[in-house]
Amino acid sequence: MQHFLTSASWKQQELQQIIDFAKELKKSPVQPLLKNKTIALLFFNPSLRTRTSFEIGAFQLGAKAAVLQPGKDAWPIEFELGSVMDGEAEEHVIEVAQVLSSYCDMIAIRAFPKFNNWQEDKQDQVINKFARYSSVPVINMETITHPCQELAHIMALQEKIGDLKGKKYLLTWTYHPKPLNTAVANSSLLIASKFGMDVTLLCPTEDYILDQKYLDHTQQNCSQHGQNFQISHDIDSAYQDADIVYAKSWGALPFYGNWQQEKPIRDQFKHFIVDQDKMAKTNNALFSHCLPLRRNVKATDEVLDSKNCIAIAEAENRLHVQKALMNQLANQNQ
Ligand code: CP
């Protein structure tokens, strides 16, 4: 049984098939491909795009989505094996995953890191435990990566550019007042390199370099495609001749759980904002961001309102790629 936990376990060709089918669904959105199927959507964190696009996508294919927020409108869940459950949690993932599997054809999970201990968070325990105890496919709606966003991102880029091989892809860190999840940044590197682009990670200092696991994957993918992967702390040279600029903010891993100490450091890098001066150095690059985005903090109005910004198209594509993905996973034995 195939889950969709990380794009790293899927071949480029398999991901491309999902994107190609999403392009078909975009032209013909209502089809009974999942008639009478069901999906549980578990949100441990807030969402606008993911929740709406999964619910509407299921509806458009004839399926029913049940949305649950554990700890709010559903019981809090325990994930540690062998734990004495005398705290907040009322039930264990062992039961939750099996019960939901008996009702539903798929289970989708959004579970951000706890932001205290990266060595723990990088185990991605919540979704991995669901995958372990579920007897139906599990979909990652953002944990420490965001593979559904990856599909929508690549689809939007292909719609504008066509073949992405060899394109100069810049992932730039950008300022945000809070330390955010590294998920979309990890995903950006994984997918840009998987689709054969020349990838640059721009971040203020060594402290903001992403986890080695994602750097290794990126290097491996780039080498397989004969492309380069570089890390830069120099804004001018990193933007030079880029074809695509993808922006995201994240907290510095060496300060993980120690965010008060990181804050004054991060506050020195407000100038990483994506603005027109920086975009002018590129090869008329497309700009995108996963959203939500704080205007004039992460990117300026001018950049967001320019014809080169494809963030809305990327957000729309979440609907189409997730429908194609649900169809692939729910009908995988037919
Ligand atoms: N990009 C994204 O996943 O948006 P939401 O957090 O609103 O779901």
XYZ file of C-alpha atoms and ligand atoms in Angstrom:
342
model
C 0.000 0.000 0.000
C 1.332 3.426 -1.004
C 1.257 6.336 1.443
C 2.148 9.938 0.535
C 4.374 10.890 3.467
C 7.291 12.481 1.596
C 8.050 13.051 -2.075
C 11.473 11.492 -1.434
C 9.853 8.022 -1.566
C 8.270 8.711 -4.945
C 9.995 8.715 -8.328
C 9.943 11.873 -10.443
C 7.910 10.025 -13.080
C 5.275 8.961 -10.501
C 4.944 12.544 -9.263
C 4.743 13.782 -12.851
C 1.854 11.363 -13.516
C -0.055 12.901 -10.599
C 0.666 16.413 -11.892
C -0.373 15.442 -15.433
C -3.664 14.062 -14.149
C -4.129 17.227 -12.044
C -3.824 19.240 -15.269
C -6.678 17.124 -16.719
C -8.781 17.607 -13.586
C -8.199 21.347 -13.777
C -10.001 21.307 -17.150
C -12.779 18.980 -15.942
C -13.037 19.387 -12.164
C -16.179 17.407 -11.286
C -15.878 13.662 -11.900
C -17.199 10.716 -9.819
C -13.736 9.129 -9.419
C -14.086 8.757 -5.643
C -17.839 8.152 -5.478
C -18.811 6.909 -1.981
C -15.184 7.048 -0.762
C -14.231 8.785 2.473
C -11.216 10.646 3.830
C -10.454 11.759 7.385
C -8.594 15.097 7.556
C -6.810 15.498 10.910
C -5.591 18.996 11.679
C -3.315 19.423 14.697
C -2.578 22.973 13.398
C -4.504 25.730 11.595
C -4.997 25.858 7.838
C -6.807 27.845 5.190
C -5.676 26.366 1.834
C -5.071 22.751 2.814
C -8.355 22.223 4.598
C -10.470 23.999 1.993
C -8.809 22.373 -1.005
C -8.993 18.846 0.455
C -12.638 19.231 1.505
C -13.725 20.723 -1.812
C -11.527 18.340 -3.798
C -13.123 15.324 -2.103
C -16.589 16.769 -2.772
C -15.834 17.382 -6.462
C -14.803 13.729 -6.886
C -17.857 12.352 -5.071
C -16.131 11.581 -1.744
C -16.949 12.681 1.807
C -14.284 14.390 3.939
C -14.522 14.309 7.750
C -12.481 17.068 9.394
C -11.145 16.481 12.923
C -9.019 18.702 15.160
C -7.583 16.434 17.877
C -7.499 18.244 21.210
C -10.257 20.650 20.053
C -13.248 18.837 18.582
C -11.757 15.328 18.884
C -9.938 13.643 21.811
C -6.279 14.498 22.359
C -4.037 11.644 21.116
C -0.989 9.933 22.644
C 1.847 8.846 20.335
C 4.463 7.356 22.693
C 4.435 3.566 22.785
C 4.170 2.032 26.266
C 3.351 5.354 27.908
C 1.227 5.552 31.053
C -1.514 7.803 29.747
C -2.183 9.878 32.844
C -1.791 13.251 31.067
C -3.999 15.130 28.587
C -4.330 12.404 25.928
C -7.530 10.361 26.081
C -6.659 7.758 23.450
C -3.667 6.317 21.648
C -2.780 6.549 17.956
C -2.885 2.718 17.909
C -6.667 2.830 18.377
C -7.274 6.094 16.492
C -5.533 4.919 13.305
C -7.354 1.574 13.317
C -10.772 3.084 14.019
C -10.401 5.733 11.306
C -9.147 3.039 8.911
C -12.368 1.116 9.514
C -14.442 4.178 8.501
C -12.323 5.814 5.822
C -10.473 5.050 2.598
C -7.695 7.555 3.372
C -6.351 9.506 6.345
C -4.611 12.870 5.924
C -2.566 14.497 8.682
C -1.309 18.015 9.420
C 1.040 17.918 12.417
C 3.682 20.644 12.696
C 6.774 20.124 14.852
C 6.526 21.067 18.539
C 9.548 23.426 18.117
C 11.288 22.283 21.324
C 13.718 19.605 20.191
C 14.633 19.155 16.519
C 16.103 15.675 17.073
C 12.636 14.604 18.277
C 10.663 16.632 15.756
C 12.685 15.315 12.826
C 11.400 11.791 13.635
C 8.016 13.023 12.311
C 6.395 10.769 14.873
C 2.735 11.743 14.412
C 2.421 10.909 10.725
C 4.758 7.934 10.895
C 2.720 6.389 13.711
C -0.481 6.936 11.748
C 1.121 5.227 8.750
C 2.261 2.350 10.965
C -1.144 1.611 12.530
C -3.419 2.582 9.643
C -4.621 0.040 7.108
C -5.471 2.767 4.539
C -3.208 5.269 2.728
C -1.963 8.224 4.783
C -1.347 11.655 3.234
C 1.003 14.318 4.598
C -0.786 17.694 4.771
C 2.414 19.264 6.255
C 4.614 17.953 9.013
C 8.367 18.487 8.581
C 7.872 18.523 4.819
C 4.888 19.634 2.742
C 4.706 17.300 -0.271
C 1.242 18.443 -1.460
C 2.652 21.974 -1.714
C 5.553 20.542 -3.724
C 3.195 19.092 -6.336
C 1.259 22.355 -6.641
C 4.512 24.316 -6.913
C 5.902 22.162 -9.729
C 2.572 22.217 -11.551
C 2.461 26.036 -11.428
C 6.065 26.287 -12.651
C 5.462 23.851 -15.512
C 2.342 25.767 -16.535
C 4.449 28.930 -16.903
C 7.836 27.594 -18.017
C 7.317 24.063 -19.381
C 10.386 21.865 -18.925
C 12.142 22.779 -15.676
C 15.412 20.909 -16.256
C 18.446 23.162 -15.832
C 16.436 26.189 -14.662
C 18.128 28.277 -11.985
C 16.054 27.842 -8.839
C 16.601 30.052 -5.807
C 15.119 29.193 -2.410
C 15.598 32.311 -0.300
C 15.112 32.595 3.441
C 13.050 35.655 4.217
C 12.265 37.470 7.431
C 9.282 36.720 9.683
C 8.896 37.893 13.291
C 8.365 34.305 14.491
C 10.526 31.182 14.010
C 8.575 29.114 11.477
C 8.595 25.472 10.423
C 11.313 24.350 7.998
C 8.820 22.059 6.186
C 8.234 24.106 3.033
C 11.924 24.988 2.749
C 12.876 21.296 3.031
C 10.218 20.495 0.444
C 11.375 23.225 -1.894
C 14.889 21.753 -2.034
C 13.604 18.189 -2.423
C 11.273 18.922 -5.316
C 13.346 21.486 -7.216
C 16.277 19.070 -7.267
C 14.074 16.068 -8.115
C 12.815 17.917 -11.190
C 16.350 18.622 -12.419
C 16.862 22.255 -11.538
C 20.101 24.014 -10.590
C 19.367 24.799 -6.946
C 20.633 27.571 -4.660
C 19.729 27.860 -0.987
C 20.164 31.475 0.180
C 20.047 32.111 3.926
C 21.591 34.762 6.207
C 24.238 32.672 7.984
C 25.282 29.078 8.618
C 22.740 28.968 11.466
C 19.908 29.065 8.933
C 21.118 26.142 6.832
C 18.531 23.372 6.738
C 18.861 19.877 8.194
C 21.653 17.785 6.638
C 19.190 15.092 5.581
C 17.517 17.491 3.128
C 20.816 18.899 1.921
C 22.027 15.359 1.183
C 18.839 14.487 -0.718
C 19.149 17.696 -2.706
C 22.803 17.096 -3.548
C 22.020 13.525 -4.597
C 19.125 14.605 -6.839
C 21.172 17.423 -8.399
C 24.105 15.092 -9.096
C 21.776 12.549 -10.729
C 20.526 15.264 -13.085
C 24.016 16.714 -13.683
C 23.017 19.948 -11.934
C 24.604 21.988 -9.138
C 23.441 22.611 -5.607
C 24.974 25.557 -3.766
C 24.443 27.286 -0.440
C 24.951 31.038 -0.377
C 24.780 33.856 2.161
C 25.281 36.532 -0.506
C 22.029 38.086 -1.729
C 23.383 39.706 -4.909
C 25.096 36.659 -6.402
C 22.323 34.266 -5.351
C 19.628 36.262 -7.148
C 21.791 36.788 -10.247
C 20.128 35.191 -13.311
C 17.674 33.099 -11.265
C 14.672 31.784 -13.240
C 12.586 31.043 -10.147
C 12.607 32.663 -6.699
C 10.802 30.780 -3.941
C 10.660 32.492 -0.535
C 10.154 31.028 2.915
C 11.052 31.938 6.464
C 12.215 29.438 9.062
C 13.801 29.289 12.491
C 17.538 28.567 12.896
C 18.056 24.916 13.833
C 20.996 25.519 16.261
C 18.610 27.645 18.379
C 15.771 25.126 18.245
C 13.713 25.378 21.439
C 15.783 28.389 22.441
C 13.896 30.898 20.363
C 14.334 33.914 22.649
C 18.060 33.750 21.894
C 17.438 33.421 18.161
C 15.036 36.378 17.928
C 17.605 39.240 18.062
C 19.740 37.392 15.519
C 16.821 36.879 13.139
C 15.783 40.518 13.563
C 19.080 41.570 11.929
C 18.013 40.005 8.633
C 14.866 41.936 7.722
C 16.662 43.006 4.541
C 16.190 39.480 3.142
C 12.681 40.644 2.165
C 11.994 39.868 -1.519
C 11.739 43.234 -3.270
C 11.889 44.585 -6.800
C 15.593 45.512 -6.538
C 16.466 41.893 -5.849
C 14.081 40.558 -8.504
C 15.710 42.939 -11.028
C 18.944 40.911 -10.719
C 17.179 37.740 -11.923
C 16.400 36.401 -15.378
C 12.882 37.925 -15.146
C 12.230 35.209 -12.541
C 8.888 33.851 -11.461
C 8.239 34.464 -7.776
C 6.243 32.197 -5.497
C 5.476 31.424 -1.879
C 3.328 28.699 -0.295
C 1.146 31.263 1.560
C 0.148 32.510 4.093
C 2.489 35.470 3.633
C 2.930 38.739 5.556
C 3.029 41.486 2.926
C 5.940 43.928 3.146
C 7.661 41.661 5.671
C 8.465 38.590 3.572
C 7.900 40.164 0.150
C 6.845 43.616 -0.997
C 3.477 44.559 -2.503
C 5.304 45.285 -5.765
C 6.628 41.721 -6.015
C 3.367 40.091 -4.926
C 1.265 42.170 -7.311
C 3.631 41.714 -10.259
C 2.814 39.480 -13.239
C 5.767 37.283 -12.229
C 4.116 36.224 -8.970
C 2.499 32.776 -9.266
C 1.593 32.268 -5.591
C -2.164 32.328 -6.298
C -1.816 29.880 -9.198
C 0.237 27.607 -6.937
C -2.418 27.800 -4.206
C -5.152 26.984 -6.733
C -3.167 23.971 -7.900
C -3.327 22.508 -4.391
C -6.932 21.612 -5.242
C -6.060 19.886 -8.514
C -2.964 17.969 -7.367
C -4.637 16.714 -4.182
C -7.600 15.419 -6.187
C -5.202 13.568 -8.486
C -3.326 12.274 -5.440
C -6.487 11.075 -3.645
C -7.556 9.300 -6.841
C -4.155 7.611 -7.125
C -4.107 6.455 -3.500
C -7.762 5.440 -3.080
C -7.862 3.543 -6.373
C -4.365 2.035 -6.190
C -5.617 -1.583 -6.065
C -7.926 -1.306 -9.080
N 0.224 26.556 2.079
C -0.587 25.989 2.984
O -0.461 24.789 3.315
O -1.569 26.809 3.451
P -2.439 26.550 4.759
O -1.493 26.549 5.938
O -3.417 27.685 4.804
O -3.121 25.222 4.627
